[in-house]
mmCIF file of N, CA and C in Angstrom:
data_model
loop_
_atom_site.group_PDB
_atom_site.id
_atom_site.type_symbol
_atom_site.label_atom_id
_atom_site.label_comp_id
_atom_site.label_asym_id
_atom_site.label_seq_id
_atom_site.Cartn_x
_atom_site.Cartn_y
_atom_site.Cartn_z
ATOM 1 N N UNK A 1 4.008 19.038 1.681
ATOM 2 C CA UNK A 1 3.692 18.131 0.603
ATOM 3 C C UNK A 1 3.284 16.786 1.212
ATOM 4 N N UNK A 2 2.136 16.282 0.788
ATOM 5 C CA UNK A 2 1.595 15.027 1.288
ATOM 6 C C UNK A 2 1.852 13.899 0.297
ATOM 7 N N UNK A 3 2.462 12.831 0.788
ATOM 8 C CA UNK A 3 2.641 11.595 0.020
ATOM 9 C C UNK A 3 1.813 10.534 0.727
ATOM 10 N N UNK A 4 0.978 9.851 -0.030
ATOM 11 C CA UNK A 4 0.126 8.811 0.528
ATOM 12 C C UNK A 4 0.658 7.449 0.110
ATOM 13 N N UNK A 5 0.855 6.563 1.079
ATOM 14 C CA UNK A 5 1.225 5.180 0.818
ATOM 15 C C UNK A 5 0.018 4.296 1.052
ATOM 16 N N UNK A 6 -0.211 3.337 0.164
ATOM 17 C CA UNK A 6 -1.381 2.463 0.289
ATOM 18 C C UNK A 6 -0.961 1.007 0.126
ATOM 19 N N UNK A 7 -1.457 0.171 1.033
ATOM 20 C CA UNK A 7 -1.323 -1.281 0.932
ATOM 21 C C UNK A 7 -2.734 -1.824 0.728
ATOM 22 N N UNK A 8 -3.161 -1.996 -0.547
ATOM 23 C CA UNK A 8 -4.538 -2.428 -0.795
ATOM 24 C C UNK A 8 -4.773 -3.862 -0.359
ATOM 25 N N UNK A 9 -5.952 -4.097 0.153
ATOM 26 C CA UNK A 9 -6.336 -5.428 0.594
ATOM 27 C C UNK A 9 -7.648 -5.348 1.345
ATOM 28 N N UNK A 10 -8.094 -6.459 1.869
ATOM 29 C CA UNK A 10 -9.336 -6.468 2.648
ATOM 30 C C UNK A 10 -9.249 -5.472 3.791
ATOM 31 N N UNK A 11 -8.074 -5.367 4.372
ATOM 32 C CA UNK A 11 -7.773 -4.339 5.374
ATOM 33 C C UNK A 11 -6.709 -3.452 4.733
ATOM 34 N N UNK A 12 -7.133 -2.365 4.111
ATOM 35 C CA UNK A 12 -6.227 -1.494 3.375
ATOM 36 C C UNK A 12 -5.486 -0.575 4.326
ATOM 37 N N UNK A 13 -4.163 -0.617 4.248
ATOM 38 C CA UNK A 13 -3.334 0.263 5.062
ATOM 39 C C UNK A 13 -3.103 1.572 4.333
ATOM 40 N N UNK A 14 -3.177 2.673 5.070
ATOM 41 C CA UNK A 14 -2.934 4.010 4.523
ATOM 42 C C UNK A 14 -1.891 4.686 5.405
ATOM 43 N N UNK A 15 -0.874 5.249 4.783
ATOM 44 C CA UNK A 15 0.154 6.000 5.514
ATOM 45 C C UNK A 15 0.285 7.380 4.892
ATOM 46 N N UNK A 16 0.341 8.402 5.734
ATOM 47 C CA UNK A 16 0.465 9.777 5.265
ATOM 48 C C UNK A 16 1.798 10.371 5.710
ATOM 49 N N UNK A 17 2.568 10.820 4.727
ATOM 50 C CA UNK A 17 3.815 11.534 4.996
ATOM 51 C C UNK A 17 3.610 12.990 4.620
ATOM 52 N N UNK A 18 3.960 13.879 5.507
ATOM 53 C CA UNK A 18 3.913 15.305 5.198
ATOM 54 C C UNK A 18 5.330 15.834 5.329
ATOM 55 N N UNK A 19 5.827 16.377 4.218
ATOM 56 C CA UNK A 19 7.192 16.896 4.162
ATOM 57 C C UNK A 19 8.204 15.881 4.693
ATOM 58 N N UNK A 20 8.001 14.622 4.321
ATOM 59 C CA UNK A 20 8.939 13.567 4.652
ATOM 60 C C UNK A 20 8.725 12.892 5.985
ATOM 61 N N UNK A 21 7.828 13.407 6.816
ATOM 62 C CA UNK A 21 7.602 12.834 8.145
ATOM 63 C C UNK A 21 6.303 12.034 8.162
ATOM 64 N N UNK A 22 6.384 10.826 8.718
ATOM 65 C CA UNK A 22 5.200 9.988 8.860
ATOM 66 C C UNK A 22 4.271 10.629 9.880
ATOM 67 N N UNK A 23 3.063 10.991 9.425
ATOM 68 C CA UNK A 23 2.140 11.727 10.278
ATOM 69 C C UNK A 23 0.915 10.926 10.705
ATOM 70 N N UNK A 24 0.525 9.934 9.895
ATOM 71 C CA UNK A 24 -0.709 9.215 10.212
ATOM 72 C C UNK A 24 -0.692 7.831 9.584
ATOM 73 N N UNK A 25 -1.264 6.879 10.318
ATOM 74 C CA UNK A 25 -1.498 5.529 9.820
ATOM 75 C C UNK A 25 -2.968 5.211 10.053
ATOM 76 N N UNK A 26 -3.576 4.545 9.081
ATOM 77 C CA UNK A 26 -4.977 4.151 9.223
ATOM 78 C C UNK A 26 -5.219 2.859 8.459
ATOM 79 N N UNK A 27 -6.214 2.126 8.895
ATOM 80 C CA UNK A 27 -6.677 0.946 8.179
ATOM 81 C C UNK A 27 -8.114 1.207 7.770
ATOM 82 N N UNK A 28 -8.401 1.035 6.488
ATOM 83 C CA UNK A 28 -9.736 1.305 5.967
ATOM 84 C C UNK A 28 -10.228 0.121 5.141
ATOM 85 N N UNK A 29 -11.511 0.085 4.889
ATOM 86 C CA UNK A 29 -12.084 -0.902 3.983
ATOM 87 C C UNK A 29 -11.780 -0.463 2.549
ATOM 88 N N UNK A 30 -11.679 -1.399 1.620
ATOM 89 C CA UNK A 30 -11.379 -1.031 0.230
ATOM 90 C C UNK A 30 -12.349 -0.002 -0.351
ATOM 91 N N UNK A 31 -13.595 -0.037 0.093
ATOM 92 C CA UNK A 31 -14.572 0.906 -0.432
ATOM 93 C C UNK A 31 -14.232 2.353 -0.065
ATOM 94 N N UNK A 32 -13.378 2.535 0.947
ATOM 95 C CA UNK A 32 -13.001 3.873 1.401
ATOM 96 C C UNK A 32 -11.721 4.408 0.751
ATOM 97 N N UNK A 33 -11.092 3.633 -0.110
ATOM 98 C CA UNK A 33 -9.846 4.072 -0.749
ATOM 99 C C UNK A 33 -10.073 5.371 -1.524
ATOM 100 N N UNK A 34 -11.111 5.415 -2.355
ATOM 101 C CA UNK A 34 -11.383 6.610 -3.171
ATOM 102 C C UNK A 34 -11.597 7.831 -2.291
ATOM 103 N N UNK A 35 -12.366 7.672 -1.241
ATOM 104 C CA UNK A 35 -12.646 8.784 -0.340
ATOM 105 C C UNK A 35 -11.361 9.311 0.302
ATOM 106 N N UNK A 36 -10.470 8.408 0.713
ATOM 107 C CA UNK A 36 -9.199 8.817 1.326
ATOM 108 C C UNK A 36 -8.361 9.641 0.346
ATOM 109 N N UNK A 37 -8.294 9.190 -0.892
ATOM 110 C CA UNK A 37 -7.503 9.910 -1.894
ATOM 111 C C UNK A 37 -8.149 11.254 -2.204
ATOM 112 N N UNK A 38 -9.456 11.259 -2.426
ATOM 113 C CA UNK A 38 -10.155 12.502 -2.757
ATOM 114 C C UNK A 38 -10.091 13.509 -1.616
ATOM 115 N N UNK A 39 -10.235 13.044 -0.375
ATOM 116 C CA UNK A 39 -10.251 13.941 0.779
ATOM 117 C C UNK A 39 -8.893 14.577 1.038
ATOM 118 N N UNK A 40 -7.825 13.831 0.780
ATOM 119 C CA UNK A 40 -6.489 14.354 1.106
ATOM 120 C C UNK A 40 -5.796 15.023 -0.073
ATOM 121 N N UNK A 41 -6.160 14.648 -1.310
ATOM 122 C CA UNK A 41 -5.540 15.196 -2.521
ATOM 123 C C UNK A 41 -4.008 15.255 -2.388
ATOM 124 N N UNK A 42 -3.386 14.086 -2.208
ATOM 125 C CA UNK A 42 -1.934 14.076 -2.008
ATOM 126 C C UNK A 42 -1.174 14.518 -3.257
ATOM 127 N N UNK A 43 0.085 14.876 -3.061
ATOM 128 C CA UNK A 43 0.951 15.236 -4.191
ATOM 129 C C UNK A 43 1.313 13.988 -4.986
ATOM 130 N N UNK A 44 1.299 12.821 -4.328
ATOM 131 C CA UNK A 44 1.633 11.556 -4.981
ATOM 132 C C UNK A 44 1.044 10.414 -4.168
ATOM 133 N N UNK A 45 0.676 9.337 -4.869
ATOM 134 C CA UNK A 45 0.228 8.102 -4.233
ATOM 135 C C UNK A 45 1.182 6.999 -4.662
ATOM 136 N N UNK A 46 1.682 6.268 -3.681
ATOM 137 C CA UNK A 46 2.547 5.117 -3.934
ATOM 138 C C UNK A 46 1.849 3.920 -3.296
ATOM 139 N N UNK A 47 1.663 2.857 -4.063
ATOM 140 C CA UNK A 47 0.920 1.717 -3.545
ATOM 141 C C UNK A 47 1.615 0.414 -3.875
ATOM 142 N N UNK A 48 1.379 -0.578 -3.016
ATOM 143 C CA UNK A 48 1.912 -1.908 -3.274
ATOM 144 C C UNK A 48 1.058 -2.526 -4.374
ATOM 145 N N UNK A 49 1.695 -2.873 -5.489
ATOM 146 C CA UNK A 49 0.974 -3.312 -6.680
ATOM 147 C C UNK A 49 1.260 -4.781 -6.978
ATOM 148 N N UNK A 50 0.314 -5.628 -6.611
ATOM 149 C CA UNK A 50 0.464 -7.070 -6.803
ATOM 150 C C UNK A 50 0.566 -7.436 -8.275
ATOM 151 N N UNK A 51 0.108 -6.574 -9.159
ATOM 152 C CA UNK A 51 0.143 -6.862 -10.598
ATOM 153 C C UNK A 51 1.568 -6.873 -11.141
ATOM 154 N N UNK A 52 2.503 -6.332 -10.370
ATOM 155 C CA UNK A 52 3.888 -6.256 -10.828
ATOM 156 C C UNK A 52 4.682 -7.523 -10.537
ATOM 157 N N UNK A 53 4.071 -8.459 -9.850
ATOM 158 C CA UNK A 53 4.702 -9.754 -9.598
ATOM 159 C C UNK A 53 4.185 -10.741 -10.635
ATOM 160 N N UNK A 54 5.076 -11.420 -11.310
ATOM 161 C CA UNK A 54 4.647 -12.370 -12.329
ATOM 162 C C UNK A 54 4.232 -13.706 -11.727
ATOM 163 N N UNK A 55 4.553 -13.907 -10.458
ATOM 164 C CA UNK A 55 4.289 -15.191 -9.834
ATOM 165 C C UNK A 55 3.930 -14.959 -8.373
ATOM 166 N N UNK A 56 2.917 -15.644 -7.890
ATOM 167 C CA UNK A 56 2.551 -15.568 -6.489
ATOM 168 C C UNK A 56 3.159 -16.761 -5.768
ATOM 169 N N UNK A 57 4.078 -16.478 -4.867
ATOM 170 C CA UNK A 57 4.756 -17.542 -4.146
ATOM 171 C C UNK A 57 3.857 -18.048 -3.038
ATOM 172 N N UNK A 58 3.666 -19.338 -3.011
ATOM 173 C CA UNK A 58 2.826 -19.933 -1.986
ATOM 174 C C UNK A 58 3.261 -21.371 -1.735
ATOM 175 N N UNK A 59 3.036 -21.801 -0.533
ATOM 176 C CA UNK A 59 3.335 -23.197 -0.209
ATOM 177 C C UNK A 59 2.039 -23.979 -0.028
ATOM 178 N N UNK A 60 0.935 -23.396 -0.482
ATOM 179 C CA UNK A 60 -0.367 -24.039 -0.343
ATOM 180 C C UNK A 60 -0.401 -25.321 -1.163
ATOM 181 N N UNK A 61 -0.830 -26.385 -0.539
ATOM 182 C CA UNK A 61 -0.840 -27.687 -1.201
ATOM 183 C C UNK A 61 -2.220 -28.053 -1.766
ATOM 184 N N UNK A 62 -3.286 -27.601 -1.115
ATOM 185 C CA UNK A 62 -4.615 -28.022 -1.569
ATOM 186 C C UNK A 62 -5.132 -27.106 -2.676
ATOM 187 N N UNK A 63 -5.845 -27.687 -3.603
ATOM 188 C CA UNK A 63 -6.418 -26.923 -4.718
ATOM 189 C C UNK A 63 -7.412 -25.864 -4.224
ATOM 190 N N UNK A 64 -8.345 -26.184 -3.299
ATOM 191 C CA UNK A 64 -9.274 -25.149 -2.822
ATOM 192 C C UNK A 64 -8.555 -23.955 -2.185
ATOM 193 N N UNK A 65 -7.522 -24.228 -1.414
ATOM 194 C CA UNK A 65 -6.782 -23.135 -0.778
ATOM 195 C C UNK A 65 -6.052 -22.298 -1.827
ATOM 196 N N UNK A 66 -5.486 -22.947 -2.841
ATOM 197 C CA UNK A 66 -4.801 -22.219 -3.915
ATOM 198 C C UNK A 66 -5.784 -21.362 -4.699
ATOM 199 N N UNK A 67 -6.978 -21.876 -4.941
ATOM 200 C CA UNK A 67 -8.000 -21.101 -5.655
ATOM 201 C C UNK A 67 -8.453 -19.903 -4.837
ATOM 202 N N UNK A 68 -8.564 -20.075 -3.524
ATOM 203 C CA UNK A 68 -8.930 -18.947 -2.658
ATOM 204 C C UNK A 68 -7.849 -17.876 -2.715
ATOM 205 N N UNK A 69 -6.587 -18.295 -2.674
ATOM 206 C CA UNK A 69 -5.503 -17.320 -2.767
ATOM 207 C C UNK A 69 -5.560 -16.584 -4.109
ATOM 208 N N UNK A 70 -5.822 -17.307 -5.177
ATOM 209 C CA UNK A 70 -5.919 -16.674 -6.498
ATOM 210 C C UNK A 70 -7.037 -15.644 -6.518
ATOM 211 N N UNK A 71 -8.159 -15.969 -5.913
ATOM 212 C CA UNK A 71 -9.274 -15.015 -5.850
ATOM 213 C C UNK A 71 -8.865 -13.777 -5.046
ATOM 214 N N UNK A 72 -8.182 -13.962 -3.933
ATOM 215 C CA UNK A 72 -7.742 -12.833 -3.106
ATOM 216 C C UNK A 72 -6.775 -11.933 -3.869
ATOM 217 N N UNK A 73 -5.843 -12.534 -4.594
ATOM 218 C CA UNK A 73 -4.894 -11.745 -5.380
ATOM 219 C C UNK A 73 -5.643 -10.985 -6.476
ATOM 220 N N UNK A 74 -6.636 -11.607 -7.080
ATOM 221 C CA UNK A 74 -7.449 -10.937 -8.091
ATOM 222 C C UNK A 74 -8.176 -9.725 -7.534
ATOM 223 N N UNK A 75 -8.668 -9.831 -6.299
ATOM 224 C CA UNK A 75 -9.322 -8.696 -5.656
ATOM 225 C C UNK A 75 -8.329 -7.554 -5.464
ATOM 226 N N UNK A 76 -7.152 -7.864 -4.989
ATOM 227 C CA UNK A 76 -6.136 -6.831 -4.768
ATOM 228 C C UNK A 76 -5.735 -6.191 -6.105
ATOM 229 N N UNK A 77 -5.613 -7.002 -7.142
ATOM 230 C CA UNK A 77 -5.318 -6.457 -8.473
ATOM 231 C C UNK A 77 -6.382 -5.431 -8.883
ATOM 232 N N UNK A 78 -7.638 -5.739 -8.616
ATOM 233 C CA UNK A 78 -8.726 -4.812 -8.963
ATOM 234 C C UNK A 78 -8.622 -3.521 -8.157
ATOM 235 N N UNK A 79 -8.265 -3.615 -6.878
ATOM 236 C CA UNK A 79 -8.109 -2.406 -6.067
ATOM 237 C C UNK A 79 -6.938 -1.566 -6.559
ATOM 238 N N UNK A 80 -5.894 -2.217 -7.050
ATOM 239 C CA UNK A 80 -4.767 -1.482 -7.636
ATOM 240 C C UNK A 80 -5.240 -0.699 -8.866
ATOM 241 N N UNK A 81 -6.040 -1.334 -9.711
ATOM 242 C CA UNK A 81 -6.600 -0.641 -10.887
ATOM 243 C C UNK A 81 -7.454 0.530 -10.447
ATOM 244 N N UNK A 82 -8.227 0.359 -9.381
ATOM 245 C CA UNK A 82 -9.062 1.434 -8.854
ATOM 246 C C UNK A 82 -8.208 2.616 -8.405
ATOM 247 N N UNK A 83 -7.132 2.353 -7.697
ATOM 248 C CA UNK A 83 -6.249 3.426 -7.232
ATOM 249 C C UNK A 83 -5.705 4.212 -8.425
ATOM 250 N N UNK A 84 -5.249 3.501 -9.444
ATOM 251 C CA UNK A 84 -4.721 4.164 -10.643
ATOM 252 C C UNK A 84 -5.800 5.024 -11.288
ATOM 253 N N UNK A 85 -7.016 4.502 -11.412
ATOM 254 C CA UNK A 85 -8.108 5.238 -12.057
ATOM 255 C C UNK A 85 -8.505 6.480 -11.260
ATOM 256 N N UNK A 86 -8.597 6.355 -9.954
ATOM 257 C CA UNK A 86 -8.954 7.498 -9.108
ATOM 258 C C UNK A 86 -7.898 8.583 -9.236
ATOM 259 N N UNK A 87 -6.639 8.191 -9.148
ATOM 260 C CA UNK A 87 -5.552 9.170 -9.239
ATOM 261 C C UNK A 87 -5.524 9.828 -10.616
ATOM 262 N N UNK A 88 -5.767 9.072 -11.670
ATOM 263 C CA UNK A 88 -5.792 9.652 -13.014
ATOM 264 C C UNK A 88 -6.929 10.667 -13.121
ATOM 265 N N UNK A 89 -8.077 10.333 -12.591
ATOM 266 C CA UNK A 89 -9.235 11.227 -12.628
ATOM 267 C C UNK A 89 -8.942 12.532 -11.898
ATOM 268 N N UNK A 90 -8.204 12.441 -10.795
ATOM 269 C CA UNK A 90 -7.901 13.619 -9.978
ATOM 270 C C UNK A 90 -6.571 14.276 -10.366
ATOM 271 N N UNK A 91 -5.925 13.744 -11.394
ATOM 272 C CA UNK A 91 -4.635 14.256 -11.865
ATOM 273 C C UNK A 91 -3.572 14.228 -10.763
ATOM 274 N N UNK A 92 -3.541 13.110 -10.042
ATOM 275 C CA UNK A 92 -2.567 12.885 -8.971
ATOM 276 C C UNK A 92 -1.577 11.841 -9.468
ATOM 277 N N UNK A 93 -0.290 12.138 -9.468
ATOM 278 C CA UNK A 93 0.696 11.120 -9.862
ATOM 279 C C UNK A 93 0.610 9.908 -8.931
ATOM 280 N N UNK A 94 0.655 8.726 -9.527
ATOM 281 C CA UNK A 94 0.579 7.492 -8.734
ATOM 282 C C UNK A 94 1.425 6.426 -9.399
ATOM 283 N N UNK A 95 2.032 5.610 -8.584
ATOM 284 C CA UNK A 95 2.743 4.464 -9.141
ATOM 285 C C UNK A 95 2.798 3.332 -8.132
ATOM 286 N N UNK A 96 2.847 2.129 -8.679
ATOM 287 C CA UNK A 96 2.895 0.937 -7.861
ATOM 288 C C UNK A 96 4.311 0.441 -7.665
ATOM 289 N N UNK A 97 4.490 -0.246 -6.559
ATOM 290 C CA UNK A 97 5.749 -0.900 -6.221
ATOM 291 C C UNK A 97 5.421 -2.371 -5.996
ATOM 292 N N UNK A 98 6.195 -3.246 -6.571
ATOM 293 C CA UNK A 98 5.929 -4.671 -6.392
ATOM 294 C C UNK A 98 6.137 -5.055 -4.929
ATOM 295 N N UNK A 99 5.443 -6.094 -4.478
ATOM 296 C CA UNK A 99 5.669 -6.553 -3.105
ATOM 297 C C UNK A 99 7.142 -6.865 -2.842
ATOM 298 N N UNK A 100 7.804 -7.457 -3.811
ATOM 299 C CA UNK A 100 9.233 -7.757 -3.661
ATOM 300 C C UNK A 100 10.049 -6.459 -3.586
ATOM 301 N N UNK A 101 9.676 -5.472 -4.398
ATOM 302 C CA UNK A 101 10.370 -4.183 -4.405
ATOM 303 C C UNK A 101 10.206 -3.413 -3.108
ATOM 304 N N UNK A 102 9.070 -3.618 -2.440
ATOM 305 C CA UNK A 102 8.819 -2.962 -1.158
ATOM 306 C C UNK A 102 9.740 -3.511 -0.094
ATOM 307 N N UNK A 103 10.061 -4.775 -0.218
ATOM 308 C CA UNK A 103 10.922 -5.410 0.774
ATOM 309 C C UNK A 103 10.127 -6.239 1.762
ATOM 310 N N UNK A 104 10.834 -6.902 2.631
ATOM 311 C CA UNK A 104 10.223 -7.794 3.617
ATOM 312 C C UNK A 104 9.380 -7.011 4.607
ATOM 313 N N UNK A 105 8.410 -7.688 5.161
ATOM 314 C CA UNK A 105 7.581 -7.088 6.204
ATOM 315 C C UNK A 105 8.459 -6.788 7.416
ATOM 316 N N UNK A 106 8.106 -5.711 8.116
ATOM 317 C CA UNK A 106 8.840 -5.349 9.330
ATOM 318 C C UNK A 106 7.894 -5.400 10.519
ATOM 319 N N UNK A 107 8.421 -5.792 11.662
ATOM 320 C CA UNK A 107 7.592 -5.807 12.865
ATOM 321 C C UNK A 107 7.546 -4.398 13.456
ATOM 322 N N UNK A 108 6.728 -4.218 14.481
ATOM 323 C CA UNK A 108 6.506 -2.890 15.053
ATOM 324 C C UNK A 108 7.796 -2.259 15.589
ATOM 325 N N UNK A 109 8.637 -3.052 16.221
ATOM 326 C CA UNK A 109 9.874 -2.507 16.781
ATOM 327 C C UNK A 109 10.811 -2.002 15.684
ATOM 328 N N UNK A 110 10.994 -2.804 14.655
ATOM 329 C CA UNK A 110 11.864 -2.397 13.536
ATOM 330 C C UNK A 110 11.259 -1.198 12.799
ATOM 331 N N UNK A 111 9.945 -1.192 12.651
ATOM 332 C CA UNK A 111 9.250 -0.082 12.002
ATOM 333 C C UNK A 111 9.517 1.228 12.753
ATOM 334 N N UNK A 112 9.437 1.177 14.073
ATOM 335 C CA UNK A 112 9.701 2.362 14.892
ATOM 336 C C UNK A 112 11.137 2.846 14.698
ATOM 337 N N UNK A 113 12.090 1.903 14.621
ATOM 338 C CA UNK A 113 13.489 2.276 14.388
ATOM 339 C C UNK A 113 13.663 2.984 13.045
ATOM 340 N N UNK A 114 13.025 2.451 12.021
ATOM 341 C CA UNK A 114 13.185 3.001 10.673
ATOM 342 C C UNK A 114 12.504 4.357 10.534
ATOM 343 N N UNK A 115 11.252 4.430 10.992
ATOM 344 C CA UNK A 115 10.427 5.614 10.710
ATOM 345 C C UNK A 115 10.361 6.628 11.838
ATOM 346 N N UNK A 116 10.664 6.202 13.058
ATOM 347 C CA UNK A 116 10.497 7.075 14.210
ATOM 348 C C UNK A 116 9.063 7.088 14.730
ATOM 349 N N UNK A 117 8.195 6.253 14.154
ATOM 350 C CA UNK A 117 6.786 6.196 14.553
ATOM 351 C C UNK A 117 6.663 5.535 15.916
ATOM 352 N N UNK A 118 5.975 6.204 16.853
ATOM 353 C CA UNK A 118 5.817 5.646 18.193
ATOM 354 C C UNK A 118 4.380 5.223 18.488
ATOM 355 N N UNK A 119 3.480 5.443 17.553
ATOM 356 C CA UNK A 119 2.084 5.074 17.757
ATOM 357 C C UNK A 119 1.805 3.635 17.370
ATOM 358 N N UNK A 120 0.535 3.300 17.417
ATOM 359 C CA UNK A 120 0.093 1.955 17.048
ATOM 360 C C UNK A 120 0.242 1.741 15.543
ATOM 361 N N UNK A 121 0.472 0.482 15.175
ATOM 362 C CA UNK A 121 0.555 0.111 13.765
ATOM 363 C C UNK A 121 0.141 -1.347 13.636
ATOM 364 N N UNK A 122 -0.137 -1.750 12.417
ATOM 365 C CA UNK A 122 -0.386 -3.158 12.136
ATOM 366 C C UNK A 122 0.333 -3.489 10.835
ATOM 367 N N UNK A 123 0.307 -4.744 10.420
ATOM 368 C CA UNK A 123 1.072 -5.123 9.235
ATOM 369 C C UNK A 123 0.621 -4.358 7.992
ATOM 370 N N UNK A 124 -0.640 -3.998 7.898
ATOM 371 C CA UNK A 124 -1.154 -3.297 6.723
ATOM 372 C C UNK A 124 -0.675 -1.840 6.699
ATOM 373 N N UNK A 125 -0.744 -1.165 7.842
ATOM 374 C CA UNK A 125 -0.297 0.227 7.882
ATOM 375 C C UNK A 125 1.223 0.308 7.737
ATOM 376 N N UNK A 126 1.932 -0.671 8.317
ATOM 377 C CA UNK A 126 3.389 -0.670 8.159
ATOM 378 C C UNK A 126 3.768 -0.896 6.696
ATOM 379 N N UNK A 127 3.067 -1.803 5.999
ATOM 380 C CA UNK A 127 3.336 -2.024 4.572
ATOM 381 C C UNK A 127 3.061 -0.750 3.768
ATOM 382 N N UNK A 128 1.968 -0.062 4.082
ATOM 383 C CA UNK A 128 1.645 1.187 3.386
ATOM 384 C C UNK A 128 2.750 2.218 3.588
ATOM 385 N N UNK A 129 3.230 2.320 4.819
ATOM 386 C CA UNK A 129 4.294 3.277 5.117
ATOM 387 C C UNK A 129 5.596 2.899 4.425
ATOM 388 N N UNK A 130 5.920 1.619 4.425
ATOM 389 C CA UNK A 130 7.186 1.193 3.835
ATOM 390 C C UNK A 130 7.186 1.288 2.312
ATOM 391 N N UNK A 131 6.033 1.092 1.679
ATOM 392 C CA UNK A 131 5.989 1.201 0.220
ATOM 393 C C UNK A 131 6.256 2.651 -0.208
ATOM 394 N N UNK A 132 5.845 3.601 0.605
ATOM 395 C CA UNK A 132 6.038 5.019 0.266
ATOM 396 C C UNK A 132 7.319 5.602 0.874
ATOM 397 N N UNK A 133 7.971 4.873 1.756
ATOM 398 C CA UNK A 133 9.149 5.372 2.467
ATOM 399 C C UNK A 133 10.197 6.012 1.546
ATOM 400 N N UNK A 134 10.601 5.365 0.461
ATOM 401 C CA UNK A 134 11.635 5.986 -0.390
ATOM 402 C C UNK A 134 11.168 7.262 -1.092
ATOM 403 N N UNK A 135 9.873 7.508 -1.137
ATOM 404 C CA UNK A 135 9.317 8.645 -1.870
ATOM 405 C C UNK A 135 8.733 9.712 -0.958
ATOM 406 N N UNK A 136 8.886 9.549 0.346
ATOM 407 C CA UNK A 136 8.206 10.398 1.326
ATOM 408 C C UNK A 136 8.531 11.872 1.215
ATOM 409 N N UNK A 137 9.699 12.207 0.728
ATOM 410 C CA UNK A 137 10.056 13.614 0.647
ATOM 411 C C UNK A 137 10.283 14.077 -0.774
ATOM 412 N N UNK A 138 9.984 13.225 -1.729
ATOM 413 C CA UNK A 138 10.270 13.541 -3.132
ATOM 414 C C UNK A 138 9.169 14.384 -3.739
ATOM 415 N N UNK A 139 9.545 15.444 -4.393
ATOM 416 C CA UNK A 139 8.552 16.295 -5.027
ATOM 417 C C UNK A 139 8.421 15.993 -6.520
ATOM 418 N N UNK A 140 9.410 15.351 -7.102
ATOM 419 C CA UNK A 140 9.351 15.123 -8.564
ATOM 420 C C UNK A 140 9.698 13.677 -8.922
ATOM 421 N N UNK A 141 9.203 12.733 -8.135
ATOM 422 C CA UNK A 141 9.488 11.321 -8.399
ATOM 423 C C UNK A 141 8.801 10.884 -9.674
#
């Protein structure tokens, strides 16, 4: 059983769990999200869903920087909608997890301890893996 974890963003992280074991990490462009889902036809997709946060925490002081952040969050929100639509079209169960619900970011060493992954990773692939971690072996989540 394949569970796909996705961290949507400019550099979208993809994590593949097969029968509960982390098997692959990849970083793709947002335009490739649909292709990844269609090609793998996972049993479930779990993604980090920025729409589930009512407030974006930032310490940005300048208005231009705050507006840029708002635009970036809006882009991620749109990619989340895309993931839901693709999964609905393919009849694949999918659900989002809030960034807060996913938990804090983990560095490569801690990620290896948690998952047993010994290959390369980056913050996007680690986020994708961690968002799906609690669901990696679930068949009826």
